[in-house]
PDB file of C-alpha atoms in Angstrom:
ATOM      1  CA  UNK I  17     -26.479  -3.803 -10.344  1.00 36.00           C
ATOM      2  CA  UNK I  18     -26.522  -7.661 -11.207  1.00 40.00           C
ATOM      3  CA  UNK I  19     -26.187 -10.061  -8.471  1.00 44.00           C
ATOM      4  CA  UNK I  20     -22.282 -10.616  -8.721  1.00 47.00           C
ATOM      5  CA  UNK I  21     -21.864  -6.738  -8.180  1.00 38.00           C
ATOM      6  CA  UNK I  22     -24.483  -6.807  -5.260  1.00 36.00           C
ATOM      7  CA  UNK I  23     -22.577  -9.417  -3.666  1.00 45.00           C
ATOM      8  CA  UNK I  24     -19.214  -7.626  -3.850  1.00 42.00           C
ATOM      9  CA  UNK I  25     -20.852  -4.406  -2.564  1.00 37.00           C
ATOM     10  CA  UNK I  26     -22.141  -6.326   0.783  1.00 41.00           C
ATOM     11  CA  UNK I  27     -18.825  -8.132   1.104  1.00 54.00           C
ATOM     12  CA  UNK I  28     -16.949  -4.991   1.239  1.00 64.00           C
ATOM     13  CA  UNK I  29     -18.975  -3.120   3.614  1.00 72.00           C
ATOM     14  CA  UNK I  30     -17.977  -4.684   6.599  1.00 80.00           C
ATOM     15  CA  UNK I  31     -14.415  -4.205   5.627  1.00 83.00           C
ATOM     16  CA  UNK I  32     -14.297  -0.572   4.949  1.00 88.00           C
ATOM     17  CA  UNK I  33     -16.100  -0.247   8.455  1.00 91.00           C
ATOM     18  CA  UNK I  34     -13.379  -2.170   9.893  1.00 92.00           C
ATOM     19  CA  UNK I  35     -11.033   0.283   8.566  1.00 94.00           C
ATOM     20  CA  UNK I  36     -12.875   3.334   9.694  1.00 95.00           C
ATOM     21  CA  UNK I  37     -12.806   2.000  13.140  1.00 96.00           C
ATOM     22  CA  UNK I  38      -9.634   1.029  13.200  1.00 96.00           C
ATOM     23  CA  UNK I  39      -8.212   4.597  11.601  1.00 97.00           C
ATOM     24  CA  UNK I  40     -10.757   6.120  14.267  1.00 97.00           C
ATOM     25  CA  UNK I  41      -8.990   4.275  17.406  1.00 97.00           C
ATOM     26  CA  UNK I  42      -5.697   4.834  16.105  1.00 97.00           C
ATOM     27  CA  UNK I  43      -6.671   8.797  15.809  1.00 98.00           C
ATOM     28  CA  UNK I  44      -7.811   8.575  19.357  1.00 98.00           C
ATOM     29  CA  UNK I  45      -4.788   7.239  20.674  1.00 97.00           C
ATOM     30  CA  UNK I  46      -2.746   9.620  19.186  1.00 97.00           C
ATOM     31  CA  UNK I  47      -5.072  12.392  20.547  1.00 97.00           C
ATOM     32  CA  UNK I  48      -4.547  11.316  23.874  1.00 97.00           C
ATOM     33  CA  UNK I  49      -0.767  11.068  23.438  1.00 96.00           C
ATOM     34  CA  UNK I  50      -0.546  14.656  22.170  1.00 96.00           C
ATOM     35  CA  UNK I  51      -2.952  15.133  25.236  1.00 96.00           C
ATOM     36  CA  UNK I  52      -0.039  13.746  27.503  1.00 94.00           C
ATOM     37  CA  UNK I  53       2.645  15.556  25.889  1.00 94.00           C
ATOM     38  CA  UNK I  54       1.094  18.885  25.655  1.00 93.00           C
ATOM     39  CA  UNK I  55      -0.042  19.208  29.085  1.00 88.00           C
ATOM     40  CA  UNK I  56       3.234  18.575  31.007  1.00 85.00           C
ATOM     41  CA  UNK I  57       4.611  15.862  33.035  1.00 81.00           C
ATOM     42  CA  UNK I  58       2.238  15.468  35.322  1.00 87.00           C
ATOM     43  CA  UNK I  59      -0.328  12.474  35.049  1.00 92.00           C
ATOM     44  CA  UNK I  60      -3.997  12.625  34.998  1.00 95.00           C
ATOM     45  CA  UNK I  61      -5.709  12.940  37.972  1.00 94.00           C
ATOM     46  CA  UNK I  62      -7.427   8.956  37.265  1.00 95.00           C
ATOM     47  CA  UNK I  63      -3.727   7.844  36.671  1.00 96.00           C
ATOM     48  CA  UNK I  64      -2.795   9.453  40.329  1.00 94.00           C
ATOM     49  CA  UNK I  65      -5.637   7.498  42.119  1.00 94.00           C
ATOM     50  CA  UNK I  66      -5.136   4.414  39.784  1.00 94.00           C
ATOM     51  CA  UNK I  67      -1.590   4.038  41.030  1.00 92.00           C
ATOM     52  CA  UNK I  68      -2.450   4.850  44.589  1.00 91.00           C
ATOM     53  CA  UNK I  69      -4.358   1.809  45.080  1.00 89.00           C
ATOM     54  CA  UNK I  70      -1.263  -0.299  44.790  1.00 86.00           C
ATOM     55  CA  UNK I  71       1.019   1.730  46.765  1.00 81.00           C
ATOM     56  CA  UNK I  72       1.116  -0.228  49.304  1.00 75.00           C
ATOM     57  CA  UNK I  73       4.069  -3.390  49.195  1.00 70.00           C
ATOM     58  CA  UNK I  74       2.676  -5.701  46.680  1.00 75.00           C
ATOM     59  CA  UNK I  75       0.411  -9.547  47.400  1.00 82.00           C
ATOM     60  CA  UNK I  76       3.199 -11.893  46.666  1.00 87.00           C
ATOM     61  CA  UNK I  77       0.578 -14.272  44.288  1.00 92.00           C
ATOM     62  CA  UNK I  78      -0.700 -11.235  42.465  1.00 92.00           C
ATOM     63  CA  UNK I  79       2.757  -9.781  42.017  1.00 92.00           C
ATOM     64  CA  UNK I  80       4.116 -12.986  40.344  1.00 94.00           C
ATOM     65  CA  UNK I  81       0.814 -13.415  38.204  1.00 94.00           C
ATOM     66  CA  UNK I  82       1.820  -9.729  37.408  1.00 93.00           C
ATOM     67  CA  UNK I  83       5.753 -10.608  36.348  1.00 93.00           C
ATOM     68  CA  UNK I  84       4.322 -13.497  34.727  1.00 93.00           C
ATOM     69  CA  UNK I  85       2.083 -11.633  32.518  1.00 94.00           C
ATOM     70  CA  UNK I  86       5.395  -8.891  32.309  1.00 92.00           C
ATOM     71  CA  UNK I  87       7.086 -12.011  30.373  1.00 90.00           C
ATOM     72  CA  UNK I  88       3.823 -13.586  28.505  1.00 90.00           C
ATOM     73  CA  UNK I  89       2.897 -10.181  27.018  1.00 88.00           C
ATOM     74  CA  UNK I  90       6.126  -8.660  25.862  1.00 81.00           C
ATOM     75  CA  UNK I  91       9.941  -9.081  25.294  1.00 77.00           C
ATOM     76  CA  UNK I  92      11.067 -11.345  22.562  1.00 81.00           C
ATOM     77  CA  UNK I  93       8.013 -13.343  23.832  1.00 83.00           C
ATOM     78  CA  UNK I  94       5.478 -11.131  22.358  1.00 82.00           C
ATOM     79  CA  UNK I  95       7.671 -10.033  19.538  1.00 80.00           C
ATOM     80  CA  UNK I  96       8.427 -12.686  18.447  1.00 85.00           C
ATOM     81  CA  UNK I  97       7.285 -16.258  19.787  1.00 89.00           C
ATOM     82  CA  UNK I  98       3.966 -15.575  20.125  1.00 89.00           C
ATOM     83  CA  UNK I  99       3.613 -14.279  16.616  1.00 90.00           C
ATOM     84  CA  UNK I 100       5.237 -16.843  14.728  1.00 91.00           C
ATOM     85  CA  UNK I 101       3.748 -19.672  16.673  1.00 93.00           C
ATOM     86  CA  UNK I 102       0.398 -18.549  15.777  1.00 91.00           C
ATOM     87  CA  UNK I 103       1.431 -18.589  12.228  1.00 92.00           C
ATOM     88  CA  UNK I 104       2.531 -21.360  12.159  1.00 94.00           C
ATOM     89  CA  UNK I 105      -0.433 -23.034  13.560  1.00 92.00           C
ATOM     90  CA  UNK I 106      -2.315 -21.083  11.178  1.00 90.00           C
ATOM     91  CA  UNK I 107      -0.113 -22.611   8.242  1.00 88.00           C
ATOM     92  CA  UNK I 108      -0.846 -26.163   9.564  1.00 89.00           C
ATOM     93  CA  UNK I 109      -4.574 -25.707   9.196  1.00 83.00           C
ATOM     94  CA  UNK I 110      -4.023 -24.365   5.762  1.00 83.00           C
ATOM     95  CA  UNK I 111      -5.333 -21.079   6.564  1.00 86.00           C
ATOM     96  CA  UNK I 112      -1.701 -19.017   4.838  1.00 88.00           C
ATOM     97  CA  UNK I 113      -2.865 -15.484   4.363  1.00 91.00           C
ATOM     98  CA  UNK I 114      -4.532 -15.572   7.960  1.00 92.00           C
ATOM     99  CA  UNK I 115      -1.257 -16.258   9.142  1.00 93.00           C
ATOM    100  CA  UNK I 116       0.256 -13.608   7.034  1.00 94.00           C
ATOM    101  CA  UNK I 117      -2.439 -10.892   8.623  1.00 95.00           C
ATOM    102  CA  UNK I 118      -1.388 -11.941  12.129  1.00 95.00           C
ATOM    103  CA  UNK I 119       2.404 -11.329  11.636  1.00 95.00           C
ATOM    104  CA  UNK I 120       1.783  -8.348   9.999  1.00 95.00           C
ATOM    105  CA  UNK I 121      -0.879  -7.429  12.376  1.00 96.00           C
ATOM    106  CA  UNK I 122       1.382  -8.122  15.131  1.00 94.00           C
ATOM    107  CA  UNK I 123       4.733  -6.330  13.389  1.00 94.00           C
ATOM    108  CA  UNK I 124       2.433  -3.098  12.540  1.00 95.00           C
ATOM    109  CA  UNK I 125       1.195  -2.533  16.025  1.00 95.00           C
ATOM    110  CA  UNK I 126       4.751  -3.554  17.450  1.00 94.00           C
ATOM    111  CA  UNK I 127       5.979  -0.894  15.341  1.00 95.00           C
ATOM    112  CA  UNK I 128       3.148   2.272  15.503  1.00 96.00           C
ATOM    113  CA  UNK I 129       3.763   1.621  19.509  1.00 96.00           C
ATOM    114  CA  UNK I 130       7.435   2.305  18.968  1.00 94.00           C
ATOM    115  CA  UNK I 131       6.794   5.606  17.032  1.00 96.00           C
ATOM    116  CA  UNK I 132       4.024   7.035  19.791  1.00 96.00           C
ATOM    117  CA  UNK I 133       6.595   6.261  22.450  1.00 95.00           C
ATOM    118  CA  UNK I 134       9.246   7.664  21.254  1.00 94.00           C
ATOM    119  CA  UNK I 135       7.121  11.195  19.563  1.00 95.00           C
ATOM    120  CA  UNK I 136       5.410  11.824  23.083  1.00 94.00           C
ATOM    121  CA  UNK I 137       8.592  10.533  25.335  1.00 90.00           C
ATOM    122  CA  UNK I 138       6.021  10.254  28.711  1.00 93.00           C
ATOM    123  CA  UNK I 139       8.210   9.287  31.711  1.00 92.00           C
ATOM    124  CA  UNK I 140       7.393   5.705  33.441  1.00 93.00           C
ATOM    125  CA  UNK I 141       5.568   5.938  36.912  1.00 93.00           C
ATOM    126  CA  UNK I 142       8.530   6.724  39.521  1.00 89.00           C
ATOM    127  CA  UNK I 143       7.515   3.623  41.617  1.00 87.00           C
ATOM    128  CA  UNK I 144       8.459   0.969  38.621  1.00 89.00           C
ATOM    129  CA  UNK I 145       9.167  -2.520  40.116  1.00 87.00           C
ATOM    130  CA  UNK I 146      10.881  -3.859  36.899  1.00 88.00           C
ATOM    131  CA  UNK I 147      13.255  -3.066  34.274  1.00 82.00           C
ATOM    132  CA  UNK I 148      11.296  -1.343  31.000  1.00 81.00           C
ATOM    133  CA  UNK I 149      12.375   0.307  27.929  1.00 80.00           C
ATOM    134  CA  UNK I 150      11.513   3.964  26.852  1.00 85.00           C
ATOM    135  CA  UNK I 151       8.681   5.629  27.120  1.00 89.00           C
ATOM    136  CA  UNK I 152       5.517   5.210  28.978  1.00 93.00           C
ATOM    137  CA  UNK I 153       2.711   5.939  26.301  1.00 96.00           C
ATOM    138  CA  UNK I 154       1.309   3.295  24.946  1.00 96.00           C
ATOM    139  CA  UNK I 155       1.625   0.719  26.885  1.00 96.00           C
ATOM    140  CA  UNK I 156       3.073  -1.962  24.329  1.00 94.00           C
ATOM    141  CA  UNK I 157       2.587  -5.220  26.477  1.00 95.00           C
ATOM    142  CA  UNK I 158      -1.345  -3.828  26.272  1.00 97.00           C
ATOM    143  CA  UNK I 159      -1.117  -3.352  22.367  1.00 97.00           C
ATOM    144  CA  UNK I 160       0.131  -6.626  22.018  1.00 95.00           C
ATOM    145  CA  UNK I 161      -2.580  -8.113  23.762  1.00 96.00           C
ATOM    146  CA  UNK I 162      -5.356  -6.248  21.941  1.00 97.00           C
ATOM    147  CA  UNK I 163      -3.960  -7.163  18.748  1.00 97.00           C
ATOM    148  CA  UNK I 164      -3.843 -10.523  19.820  1.00 96.00           C
ATOM    149  CA  UNK I 165      -7.577 -10.149  20.846  1.00 96.00           C
ATOM    150  CA  UNK I 166      -9.050  -8.254  17.780  1.00 97.00           C
ATOM    151  CA  UNK I 167      -7.151 -11.280  15.465  1.00 96.00           C
ATOM    152  CA  UNK I 168      -8.754 -13.891  17.184  1.00 95.00           C
ATOM    153  CA  UNK I 169     -11.624 -12.287  16.717  1.00 95.00           C
ATOM    154  CA  UNK I 170     -11.421 -11.731  13.173  1.00 93.00           C
ATOM    155  CA  UNK I 171     -10.340 -15.286  12.634  1.00 92.00           C
ATOM    156  CA  UNK I 172     -12.499 -17.108  14.599  1.00 91.00           C
ATOM    157  CA  UNK I 173     -16.111 -14.821  15.178  1.00 90.00           C
ATOM    158  CA  UNK I 174     -17.351 -16.548  18.106  1.00 93.00           C
ATOM    159  CA  UNK I 175     -18.614 -15.285  21.145  1.00 95.00           C
ATOM    160  CA  UNK I 176     -16.006 -16.905  23.896  1.00 96.00           C
ATOM    161  CA  UNK I 177     -13.482 -15.866  21.578  1.00 96.00           C
ATOM    162  CA  UNK I 178     -14.582 -11.927  22.066  1.00 96.00           C
ATOM    163  CA  UNK I 179     -15.079 -12.884  25.921  1.00 97.00           C
ATOM    164  CA  UNK I 180     -11.412 -14.537  26.196  1.00 97.00           C
ATOM    165  CA  UNK I 181      -9.850 -11.778  24.264  1.00 96.00           C
ATOM    166  CA  UNK I 182     -11.512  -8.939  26.145  1.00 97.00           C
ATOM    167  CA  UNK I 183     -10.275 -10.656  29.667  1.00 97.00           C
ATOM    168  CA  UNK I 184      -6.787 -10.903  28.396  1.00 97.00           C
ATOM    169  CA  UNK I 185      -6.452  -7.331  27.685  1.00 97.00           C
ATOM    170  CA  UNK I 186      -8.378  -6.161  30.905  1.00 97.00           C
ATOM    171  CA  UNK I 187      -5.785  -8.425  32.918  1.00 97.00           C
ATOM    172  CA  UNK I 188      -2.456  -7.308  31.359  1.00 97.00           C
ATOM    173  CA  UNK I 189      -3.112  -3.920  31.693  1.00 97.00           C
ATOM    174  CA  UNK I 190      -3.663  -4.567  34.897  1.00 96.00           C
ATOM    175  CA  UNK I 191      -0.819  -6.183  35.152  1.00 95.00           C
ATOM    176  CA  UNK I 192       1.019  -3.295  34.030  1.00 95.00           C
ATOM    177  CA  UNK I 193       0.011  -0.700  36.434  1.00 95.00           C
ATOM    178  CA  UNK I 194      -0.046  -3.266  39.264  1.00 94.00           C
ATOM    179  CA  UNK I 195       3.570  -2.925  38.172  1.00 94.00           C
ATOM    180  CA  UNK I 196       3.504   0.804  38.112  1.00 94.00           C
ATOM    181  CA  UNK I 197       5.439   0.003  34.868  1.00 94.00           C
ATOM    182  CA  UNK I 198       2.396   2.128  33.352  1.00 95.00           C
ATOM    183  CA  UNK I 199       0.259   4.984  33.904  1.00 96.00           C
ATOM    184  CA  UNK I 200      -3.742   3.631  33.570  1.00 97.00           C
ATOM    185  CA  UNK I 201      -3.883   5.517  30.330  1.00 97.00           C
ATOM    186  CA  UNK I 202      -1.100   4.356  29.221  1.00 97.00           C
ATOM    187  CA  UNK I 203      -2.968   1.109  28.868  1.00 97.00           C
ATOM    188  CA  UNK I 204      -5.938   2.939  27.356  1.00 97.00           C
ATOM    189  CA  UNK I 205      -3.461   3.750  24.910  1.00 97.00           C
ATOM    190  CA  UNK I 206      -2.167   0.984  24.332  1.00 97.00           C
ATOM    191  CA  UNK I 207      -5.268  -1.164  23.909  1.00 98.00           C
ATOM    192  CA  UNK I 208      -6.485   1.610  21.178  1.00 98.00           C
ATOM    193  CA  UNK I 209      -3.363   1.195  18.901  1.00 98.00           C
ATOM    194  CA  UNK I 210      -3.317  -2.612  18.958  1.00 97.00           C
ATOM    195  CA  UNK I 211      -7.107  -3.110  18.758  1.00 98.00           C
ATOM    196  CA  UNK I 212      -6.787  -0.069  15.633  1.00 98.00           C
ATOM    197  CA  UNK I 213      -3.864  -1.842  13.670  1.00 97.00           C
ATOM    198  CA  UNK I 214      -5.948  -5.167  13.771  1.00 97.00           C
ATOM    199  CA  UNK I 215      -8.760  -3.952  12.358  1.00 96.00           C
ATOM    200  CA  UNK I 216      -7.040  -1.616  10.073  1.00 97.00           C
ATOM    201  CA  UNK I 217      -4.923  -4.897   8.557  1.00 96.00           C
ATOM    202  CA  UNK I 218      -8.090  -7.275   9.132  1.00 94.00           C
ATOM    203  CA  UNK I 219      -9.864  -4.730   5.986  1.00 93.00           C
ATOM    204  CA  UNK I 220      -6.300  -4.917   4.339  1.00 92.00           C
ATOM    205  CA  UNK I 221      -6.163  -8.195   4.157  1.00 91.00           C
ATOM    206  CA  UNK I 222      -9.852  -9.295   3.957  1.00 87.00           C
ATOM    207  CA  UNK I 223      -9.756 -10.331   0.087  1.00 85.00           C
ATOM    208  CA  UNK I 224      -6.578 -12.709   0.482  1.00 86.00           C
ATOM    209  CA  UNK I 225      -8.088 -14.020   3.627  1.00 83.00           C
ATOM    210  CA  UNK I 226     -11.135 -15.268   1.696  1.00 79.00           C
ATOM    211  CA  UNK I 227      -8.972 -17.133  -0.416  1.00 75.00           C
ATOM    212  CA  UNK I 228      -8.544 -19.311   2.562  1.00 71.00           C
ATOM    213  CA  UNK I 229     -12.031 -19.564   3.623  1.00 70.00           C
ATOM    214  CA  UNK I 230     -12.694 -20.963  -0.360  1.00 63.00           C
ATOM    215  CA  UNK I 231     -10.171 -22.959  -0.196  1.00 63.00           C
ATOM    216  CA  UNK I 232     -11.160 -24.995   2.896  1.00 59.00           C
ATOM    217  CA  UNK I 233     -14.852 -24.771   1.875  1.00 61.00           C
ATOM    218  CA  UNK I 234     -13.603 -26.478  -1.438  1.00 57.00           C
ATOM    219  CA  UNK I 235     -11.829 -29.366   0.534  1.00 59.00           C
ATOM    220  CA  UNK I 236     -14.858 -30.428   2.903  1.00 58.00           C
ATOM    221  CA  UNK I 237     -17.280 -30.012  -0.128  1.00 53.00           C
ATOM    222  CA  UNK I 238     -14.922 -32.926  -1.864  1.00 54.00           C
ATOM    223  CA  UNK I 239     -14.750 -34.839   1.129  1.00 60.00           C
ATOM    224  CA  UNK I 240     -18.331 -34.781   1.583  1.00 56.00           C
ATOM    225  CA  UNK I 241     -18.846 -35.944  -1.650  1.00 48.00           C
ATOM    226  CA  UNK I 242     -16.092 -38.842  -1.627  1.00 54.00           C
ATOM    227  CA  UNK I 243     -17.893 -40.082   2.025  1.00 54.00           C
ATOM    228  CA  UNK I 244     -20.966 -40.050  -0.177  1.00 58.00           C
ATOM    229  CA  UNK I 245     -19.522 -41.878  -3.165  1.00 58.00           C
ATOM    230  CA  UNK I 246     -18.093 -44.843  -1.031  1.00 61.00           C
ATOM    231  CA  UNK I 247     -21.400 -45.202   0.726  1.00 60.00           C
ATOM    232  CA  UNK I 248     -23.536 -45.470  -2.115  1.00 58.00           C
TER     233      UNK I 248
END
């Protein structure tokens, strides 16, 4: 095997791993949804316990925070505004295939959430504090947060990006259960779906995204050569 072939194999292994992990996460979400569906309308014991932690009158600051997360993490903001702004930002820094990956991951995650919602048709908690759409499982807000977190970690592989991403998903899941819009298991399913969709599409777009990195590297080298020539 020549050097080019070895380099190609080494390059595809991480992407295959991402694809496999993504499929496994989506399969786990589907399995959890099937478990919810076939066991009947009663929630899991952990769902009831977690829901009852916030059964008292909500704290006003936390309630306002949860409402803000509801707005930012769902509706047109999450479905349209955030993906479009994120894609435009990536286009501005000349990463067009990364922009397309972000849009594809956002759309793919949202579509998968809707398919699972209508497949399993789980009822939301009766003490829900906001108006929401059909289907409690999985949490679309949490799925969207997980998609953004994984996309950011793929495009910007830094430790602090991963920490912020995990915190964002946890806070979103907390806000959904604090508003009694979802059971705790709904948010787990949403996180699995969102992360899984982002990983599968990361693998699918890997070669295209590599073109962005190649172009950026060439530009940096040209700028470096230009600086050297001007200083010599």
